[in-house]
Short mmCIF file of C-alpha atoms in Angstrom, two decimals:
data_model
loop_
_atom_site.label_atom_id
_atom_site.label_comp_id
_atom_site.label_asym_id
_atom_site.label_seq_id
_atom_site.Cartn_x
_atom_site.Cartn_y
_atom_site.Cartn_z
CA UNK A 1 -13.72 24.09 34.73
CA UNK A 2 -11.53 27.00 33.57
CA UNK A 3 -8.21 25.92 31.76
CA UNK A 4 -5.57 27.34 30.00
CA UNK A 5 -4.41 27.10 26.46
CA UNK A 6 -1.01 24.82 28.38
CA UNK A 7 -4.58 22.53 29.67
CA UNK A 8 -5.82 21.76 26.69
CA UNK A 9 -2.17 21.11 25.15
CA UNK A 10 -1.91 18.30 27.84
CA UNK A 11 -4.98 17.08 26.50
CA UNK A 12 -4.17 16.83 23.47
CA UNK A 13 -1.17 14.80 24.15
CA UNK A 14 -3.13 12.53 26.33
CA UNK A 15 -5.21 12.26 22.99
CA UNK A 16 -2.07 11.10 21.06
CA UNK A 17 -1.02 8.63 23.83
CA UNK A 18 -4.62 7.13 23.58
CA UNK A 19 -4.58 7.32 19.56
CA UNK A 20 -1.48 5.00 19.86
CA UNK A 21 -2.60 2.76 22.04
CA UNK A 22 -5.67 2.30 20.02
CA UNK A 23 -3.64 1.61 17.32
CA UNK A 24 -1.91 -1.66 18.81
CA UNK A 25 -4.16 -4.82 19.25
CA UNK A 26 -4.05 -5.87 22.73
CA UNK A 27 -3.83 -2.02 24.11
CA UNK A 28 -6.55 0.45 25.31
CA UNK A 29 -7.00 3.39 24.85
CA UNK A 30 -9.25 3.75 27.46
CA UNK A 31 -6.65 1.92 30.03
CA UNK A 32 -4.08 5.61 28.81
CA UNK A 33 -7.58 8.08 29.71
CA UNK A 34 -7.64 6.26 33.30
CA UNK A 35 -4.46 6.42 34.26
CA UNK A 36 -4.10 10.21 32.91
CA UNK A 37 -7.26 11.14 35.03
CA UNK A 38 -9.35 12.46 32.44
CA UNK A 39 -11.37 9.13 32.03
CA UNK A 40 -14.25 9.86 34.03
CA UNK A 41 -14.72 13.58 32.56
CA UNK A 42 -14.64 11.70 29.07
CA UNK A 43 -17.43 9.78 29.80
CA UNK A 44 -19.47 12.70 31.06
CA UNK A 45 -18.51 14.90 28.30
CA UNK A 46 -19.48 12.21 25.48
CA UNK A 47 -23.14 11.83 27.70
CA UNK A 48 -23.47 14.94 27.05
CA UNK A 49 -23.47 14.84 23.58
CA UNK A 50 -27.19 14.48 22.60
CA UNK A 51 -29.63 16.50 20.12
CA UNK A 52 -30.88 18.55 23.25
CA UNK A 53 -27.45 20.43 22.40
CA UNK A 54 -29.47 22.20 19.16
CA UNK A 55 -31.96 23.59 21.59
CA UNK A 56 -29.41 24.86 23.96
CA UNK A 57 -28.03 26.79 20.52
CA UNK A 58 -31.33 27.93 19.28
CA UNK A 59 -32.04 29.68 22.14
CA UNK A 60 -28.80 30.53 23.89
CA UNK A 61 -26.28 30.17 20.98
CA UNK A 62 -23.27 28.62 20.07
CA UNK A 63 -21.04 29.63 22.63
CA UNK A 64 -23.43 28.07 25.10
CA UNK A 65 -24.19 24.82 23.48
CA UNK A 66 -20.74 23.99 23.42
CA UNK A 67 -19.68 24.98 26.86
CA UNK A 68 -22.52 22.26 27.39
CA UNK A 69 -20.98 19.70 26.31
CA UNK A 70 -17.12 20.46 26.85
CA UNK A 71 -16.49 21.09 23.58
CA UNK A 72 -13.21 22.55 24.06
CA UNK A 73 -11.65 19.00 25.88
CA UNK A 74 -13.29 17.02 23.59
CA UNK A 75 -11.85 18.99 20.52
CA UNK A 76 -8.38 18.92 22.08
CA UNK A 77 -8.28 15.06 23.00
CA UNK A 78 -9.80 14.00 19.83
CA UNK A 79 -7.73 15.90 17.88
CA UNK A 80 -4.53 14.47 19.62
CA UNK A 81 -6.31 10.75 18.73
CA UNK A 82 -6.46 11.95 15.08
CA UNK A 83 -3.41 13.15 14.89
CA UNK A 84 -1.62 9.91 16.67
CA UNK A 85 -3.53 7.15 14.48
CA UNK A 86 -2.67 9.46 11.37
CA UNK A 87 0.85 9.62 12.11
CA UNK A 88 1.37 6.23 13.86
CA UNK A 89 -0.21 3.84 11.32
CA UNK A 90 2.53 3.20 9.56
CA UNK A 91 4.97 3.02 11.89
CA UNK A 92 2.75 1.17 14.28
CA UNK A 93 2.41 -1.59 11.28
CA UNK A 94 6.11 -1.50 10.66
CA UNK A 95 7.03 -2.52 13.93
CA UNK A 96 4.40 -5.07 14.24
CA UNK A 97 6.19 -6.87 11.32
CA UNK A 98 9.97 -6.37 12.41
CA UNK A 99 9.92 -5.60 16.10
CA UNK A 100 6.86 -7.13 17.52
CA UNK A 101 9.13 -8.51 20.22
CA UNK A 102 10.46 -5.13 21.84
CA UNK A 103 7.05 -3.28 20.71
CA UNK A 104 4.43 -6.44 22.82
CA UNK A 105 7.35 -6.12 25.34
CA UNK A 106 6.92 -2.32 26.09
CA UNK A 107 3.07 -2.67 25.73
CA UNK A 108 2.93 -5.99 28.46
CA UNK A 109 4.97 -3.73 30.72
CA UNK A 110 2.22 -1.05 30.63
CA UNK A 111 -0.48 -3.20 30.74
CA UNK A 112 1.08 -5.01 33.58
CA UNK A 113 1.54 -2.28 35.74
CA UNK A 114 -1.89 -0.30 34.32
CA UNK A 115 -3.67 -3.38 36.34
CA UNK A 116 -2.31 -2.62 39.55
CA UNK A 117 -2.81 1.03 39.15
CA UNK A 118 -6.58 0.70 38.25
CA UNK A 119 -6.88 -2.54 41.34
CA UNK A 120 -5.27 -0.25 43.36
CA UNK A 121 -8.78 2.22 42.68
CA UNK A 122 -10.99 -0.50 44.19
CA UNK A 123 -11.96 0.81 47.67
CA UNK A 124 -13.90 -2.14 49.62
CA UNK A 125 -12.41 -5.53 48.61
CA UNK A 126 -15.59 -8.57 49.15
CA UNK A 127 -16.17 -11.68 47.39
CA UNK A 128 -18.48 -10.26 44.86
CA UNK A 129 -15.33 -8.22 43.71
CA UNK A 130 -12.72 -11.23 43.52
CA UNK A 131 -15.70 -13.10 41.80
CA UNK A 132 -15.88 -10.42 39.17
CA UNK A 133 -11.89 -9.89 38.76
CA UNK A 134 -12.01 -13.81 38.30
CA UNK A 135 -14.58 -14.39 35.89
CA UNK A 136 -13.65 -11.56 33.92
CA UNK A 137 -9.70 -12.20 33.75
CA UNK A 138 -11.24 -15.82 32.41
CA UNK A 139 -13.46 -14.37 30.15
CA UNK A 140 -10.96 -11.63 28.90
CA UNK A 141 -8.08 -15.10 28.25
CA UNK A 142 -10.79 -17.02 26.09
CA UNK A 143 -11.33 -13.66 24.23
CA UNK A 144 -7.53 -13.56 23.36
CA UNK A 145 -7.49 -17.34 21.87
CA UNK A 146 -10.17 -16.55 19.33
CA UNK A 147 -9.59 -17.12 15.66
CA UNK A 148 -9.83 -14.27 13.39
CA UNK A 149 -12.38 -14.66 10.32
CA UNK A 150 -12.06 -12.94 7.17
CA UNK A 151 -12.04 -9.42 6.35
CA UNK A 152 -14.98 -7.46 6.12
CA UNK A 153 -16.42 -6.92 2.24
CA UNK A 154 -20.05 -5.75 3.59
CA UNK A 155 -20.33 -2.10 4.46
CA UNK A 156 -22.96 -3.07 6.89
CA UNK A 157 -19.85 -5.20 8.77
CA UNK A 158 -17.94 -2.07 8.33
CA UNK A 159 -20.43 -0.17 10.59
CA UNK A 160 -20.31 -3.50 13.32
CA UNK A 161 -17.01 -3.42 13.33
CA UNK A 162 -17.18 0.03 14.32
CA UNK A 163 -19.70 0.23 16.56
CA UNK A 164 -17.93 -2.91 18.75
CA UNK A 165 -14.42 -1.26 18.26
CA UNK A 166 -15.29 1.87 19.85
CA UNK A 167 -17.00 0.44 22.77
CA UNK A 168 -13.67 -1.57 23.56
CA UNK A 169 -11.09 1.16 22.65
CA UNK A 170 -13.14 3.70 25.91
CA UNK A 171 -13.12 0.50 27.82
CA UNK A 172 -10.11 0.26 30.48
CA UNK A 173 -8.30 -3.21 29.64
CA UNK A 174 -10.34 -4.31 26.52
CA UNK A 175 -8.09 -3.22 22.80
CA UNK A 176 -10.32 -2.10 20.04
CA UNK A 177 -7.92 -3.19 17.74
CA UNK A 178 -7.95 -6.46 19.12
CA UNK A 179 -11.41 -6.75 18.63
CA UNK A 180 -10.69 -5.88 15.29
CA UNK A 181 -8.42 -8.26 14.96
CA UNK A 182 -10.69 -11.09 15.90
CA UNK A 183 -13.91 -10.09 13.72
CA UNK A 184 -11.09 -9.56 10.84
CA UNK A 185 -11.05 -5.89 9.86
CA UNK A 186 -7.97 -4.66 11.47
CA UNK A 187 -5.89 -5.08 8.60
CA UNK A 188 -8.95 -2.99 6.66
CA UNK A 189 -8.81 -0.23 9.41
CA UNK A 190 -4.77 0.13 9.29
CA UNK A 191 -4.89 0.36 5.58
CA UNK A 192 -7.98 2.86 5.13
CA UNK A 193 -6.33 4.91 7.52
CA UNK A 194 -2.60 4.71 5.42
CA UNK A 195 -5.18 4.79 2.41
CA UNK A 196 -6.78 8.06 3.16
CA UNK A 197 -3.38 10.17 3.94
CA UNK A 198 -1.75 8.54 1.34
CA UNK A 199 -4.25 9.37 -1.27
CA UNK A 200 -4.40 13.10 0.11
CA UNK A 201 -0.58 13.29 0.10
CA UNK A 202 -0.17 11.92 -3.44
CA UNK A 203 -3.23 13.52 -5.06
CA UNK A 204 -4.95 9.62 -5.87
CA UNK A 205 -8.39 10.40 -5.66
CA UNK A 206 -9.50 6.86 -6.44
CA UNK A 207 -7.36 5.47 -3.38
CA UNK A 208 -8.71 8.57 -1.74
CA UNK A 209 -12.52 7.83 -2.34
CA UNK A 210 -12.00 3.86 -1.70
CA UNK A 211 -10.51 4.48 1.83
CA UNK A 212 -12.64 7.53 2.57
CA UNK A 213 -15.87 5.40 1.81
CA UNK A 214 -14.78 2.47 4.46
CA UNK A 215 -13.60 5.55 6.79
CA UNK A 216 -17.10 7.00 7.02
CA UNK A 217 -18.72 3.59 7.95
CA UNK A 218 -16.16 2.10 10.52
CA UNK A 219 -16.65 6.32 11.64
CA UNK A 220 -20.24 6.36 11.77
CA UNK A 221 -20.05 2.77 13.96
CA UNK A 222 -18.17 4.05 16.02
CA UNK A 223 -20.17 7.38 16.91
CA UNK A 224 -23.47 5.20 17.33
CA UNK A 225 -21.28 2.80 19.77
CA UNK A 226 -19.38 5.30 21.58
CA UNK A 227 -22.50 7.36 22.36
CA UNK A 228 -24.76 4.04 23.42
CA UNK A 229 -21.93 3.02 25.50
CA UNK A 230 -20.27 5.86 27.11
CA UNK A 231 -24.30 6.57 28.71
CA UNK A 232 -23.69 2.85 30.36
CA UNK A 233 -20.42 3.00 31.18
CA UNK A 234 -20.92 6.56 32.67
CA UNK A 235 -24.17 5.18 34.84
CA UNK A 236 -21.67 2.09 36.13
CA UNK A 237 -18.88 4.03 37.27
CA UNK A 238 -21.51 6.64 39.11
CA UNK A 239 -23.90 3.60 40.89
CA UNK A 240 -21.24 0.56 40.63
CA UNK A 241 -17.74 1.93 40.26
CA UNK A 242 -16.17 -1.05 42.37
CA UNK A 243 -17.49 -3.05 40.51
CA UNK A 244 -16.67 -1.59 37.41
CA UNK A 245 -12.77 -1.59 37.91
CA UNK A 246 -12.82 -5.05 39.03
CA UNK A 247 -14.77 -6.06 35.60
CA UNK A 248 -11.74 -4.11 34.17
CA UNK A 249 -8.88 -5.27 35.95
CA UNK A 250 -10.13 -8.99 35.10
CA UNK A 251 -10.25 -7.71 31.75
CA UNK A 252 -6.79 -6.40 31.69
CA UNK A 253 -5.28 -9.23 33.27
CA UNK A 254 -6.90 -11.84 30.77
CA UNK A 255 -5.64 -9.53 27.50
CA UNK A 256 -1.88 -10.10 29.06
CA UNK A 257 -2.12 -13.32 26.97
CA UNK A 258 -3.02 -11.31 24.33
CA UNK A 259 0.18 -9.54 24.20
CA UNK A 260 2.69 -11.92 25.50
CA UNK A 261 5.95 -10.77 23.76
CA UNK A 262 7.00 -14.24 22.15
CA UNK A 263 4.39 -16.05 20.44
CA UNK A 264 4.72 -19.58 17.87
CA UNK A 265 2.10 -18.81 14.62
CA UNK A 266 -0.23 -21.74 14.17
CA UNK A 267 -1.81 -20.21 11.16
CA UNK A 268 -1.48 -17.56 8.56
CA UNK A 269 -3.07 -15.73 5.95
CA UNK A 270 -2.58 -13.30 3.06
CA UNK A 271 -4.03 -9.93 3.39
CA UNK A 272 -4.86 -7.30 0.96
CA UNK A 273 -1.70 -6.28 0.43
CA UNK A 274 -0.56 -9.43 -0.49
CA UNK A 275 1.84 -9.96 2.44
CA UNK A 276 1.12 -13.24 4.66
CA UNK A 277 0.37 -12.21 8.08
CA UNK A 278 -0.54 -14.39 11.70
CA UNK A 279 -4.11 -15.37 11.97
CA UNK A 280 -4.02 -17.14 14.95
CA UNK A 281 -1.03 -18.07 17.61
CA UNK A 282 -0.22 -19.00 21.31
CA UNK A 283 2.13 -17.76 23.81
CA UNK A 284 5.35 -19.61 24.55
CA UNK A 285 8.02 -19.63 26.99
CA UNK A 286 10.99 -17.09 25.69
CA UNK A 287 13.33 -20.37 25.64
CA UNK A 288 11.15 -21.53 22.75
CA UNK A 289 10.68 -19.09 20.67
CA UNK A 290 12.39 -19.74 17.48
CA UNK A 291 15.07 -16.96 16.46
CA UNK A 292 16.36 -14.24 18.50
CA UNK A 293 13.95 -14.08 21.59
CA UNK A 294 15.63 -10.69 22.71
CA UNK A 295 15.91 -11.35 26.35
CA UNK A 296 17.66 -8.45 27.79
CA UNK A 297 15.86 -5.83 25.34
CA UNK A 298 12.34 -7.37 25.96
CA UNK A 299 12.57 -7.17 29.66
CA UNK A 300 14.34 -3.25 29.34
CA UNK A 301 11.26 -2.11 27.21
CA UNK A 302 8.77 -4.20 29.49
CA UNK A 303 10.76 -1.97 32.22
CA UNK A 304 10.20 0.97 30.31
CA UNK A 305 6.55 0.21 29.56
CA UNK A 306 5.86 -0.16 33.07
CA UNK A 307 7.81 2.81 34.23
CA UNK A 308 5.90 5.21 31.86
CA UNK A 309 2.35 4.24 33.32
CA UNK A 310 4.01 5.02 37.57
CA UNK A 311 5.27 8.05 35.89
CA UNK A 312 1.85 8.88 34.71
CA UNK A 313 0.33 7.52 37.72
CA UNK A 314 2.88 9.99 39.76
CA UNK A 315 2.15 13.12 37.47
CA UNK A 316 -1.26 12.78 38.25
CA UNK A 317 -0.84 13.02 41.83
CA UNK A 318 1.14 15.83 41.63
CA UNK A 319 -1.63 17.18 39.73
CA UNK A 320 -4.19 16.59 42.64
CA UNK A 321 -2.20 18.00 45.26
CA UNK A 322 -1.79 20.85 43.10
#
């Protein structure tokens, strides 16, 4: 496929839009890759990526080996993922803690309408594909009312954490910082990330090397998972792909619990930081949530949210015709 350097810069922000939807528990960034089109050639590129590349380089060279594996797409939407969870962390985190209302809002109205945009895929509705829609929207609720457990200490939990977060975050529907959230290192991955710029901005190589240690082993997870599972994935969508996006869309509509805008806290905790955060709550009618439920806001940014994905959904028509 021939592109342009305007190609790849589309990529690249497709890459950012992922990198912040990675960031939010309850989001996928695998839901942003489907509905931008570039899901399926993501899946195929990341197959590619195997040790037969080195022979391709010994004997043909470099240029070669990485034309084999669409190196240049796979530089430009990673980089735009970098770049995103870099820059968003913080902001990401700060919203969480003073605007989770407007910010589950926005993200509920993109979820919401990312379902019917990937239902909308399934071609030959049966039984066998309401079955799977409705076991897997069941599935994907009990998932949401898990308890967290404690943060990871282990380095060895480190690399399960990333190995199981990566599979979720290329996985329409399923958040791979939810999952985090649940086995308890999502509060370890925000901070190594706002660790490891911090400590390169300010010139603290001790918070540097702490965060840079626990970077490498959620990183290294996540290569091992997100080359096991893209192989899968890739062989589902090729033999199965009905199926496949009904397993998702159950699994999207499930994680809508997940990120119900108003929520009571049953139970908290006190993270690293020393700041008491949510370990486990429920969704509750707007009516009872206690405080400012932000009614007319919630519903413009779940307008918004949902807005932004037909937009997408639109562009990339436009794109087809084209």
């Amino acid at each position: 496929m021939q592109r342009r350097f305007i190609d790849y810069l589309v990529i690249t922000f497709k890459g950012i839009a992922m990198g912040a939807a990675d960031v939010v528990p309850g989001v996928s960034g695998g839901t942003i890759a489907f509905i931008s089109g570039i899901y399926e050639e993501l899946l195929e590129s990341i197959d590619k990526v195997n040790l037969g590349v080195f022979k391709v380089w010994k004997k043909e060279g470099f240029k070669k080996a990485w034309n084999s594996i669409n190196g240049n797409f796979l530089l430009a939407l990673f980089s735009g993922i970098a770049i995103s969870i870099l820059s968003l962390a913080k902001l990401i985190k700060w919203l969480l803690h003073h605007e989770p209302v407007l910010l589950w809002s926005f993200f509920f109205g993109l979820v919401l309408a990312s379902i019917l945009y990937i239902a909308k895929q399934i071609k030959g509705w049966s039984i066998k594909i309401i079955l799977a829609i409705a076991i897997t929207s069941v599935l994907s609720f009990y998932i949401t009312l898990a308890e967290p457990f404690a943060s990871p200490d282990s380095p060895f939990y480190l690399l399960f954490c990333g190995f199981i977060a990566i599979i979720a975050m290329i996985l329409p529907g399923v958040s791979g910082a939810f999952i985090l959230l649940i086995l308890g290192a999502y509060q370890t991955a925000i901070d190594t990330i706002n660790n490891l710029r911090d400590g390169i901005l300010t010139g603290n190589m001790e918070l540097f090397k702490d965060a840079f240690f626990k970077f490498i082993l959620l990183a290294v997870g996540a290569i091992i998972g997100l080359k096991v599972f893209s192989k899968a994935l890739n062989w589902m969508f090729k033999h199965h792909k009905n199926l496949t996006l009904a397993i998702l869309t159950g699994f999207m509509i499930g994680s809508l619990n997940k990120i119900w805008p108003w929520k009571e806290v049953l139970k908290t905790r006190v993270n690293s930081e020393g700041e008491i955060v949510t370990l486990l709550d429920k969704s509750i009618l707007p009516s009872s949530y206690i405080g400012d439920n932000e009614m007319v806001m919630a519903l413009v940014f779940m307008v918004i949210g949902f807005a932004a994905i037909l937009l997408l959904e639109t562009l990339g028509k436009q794109k087809d015709k084209a």
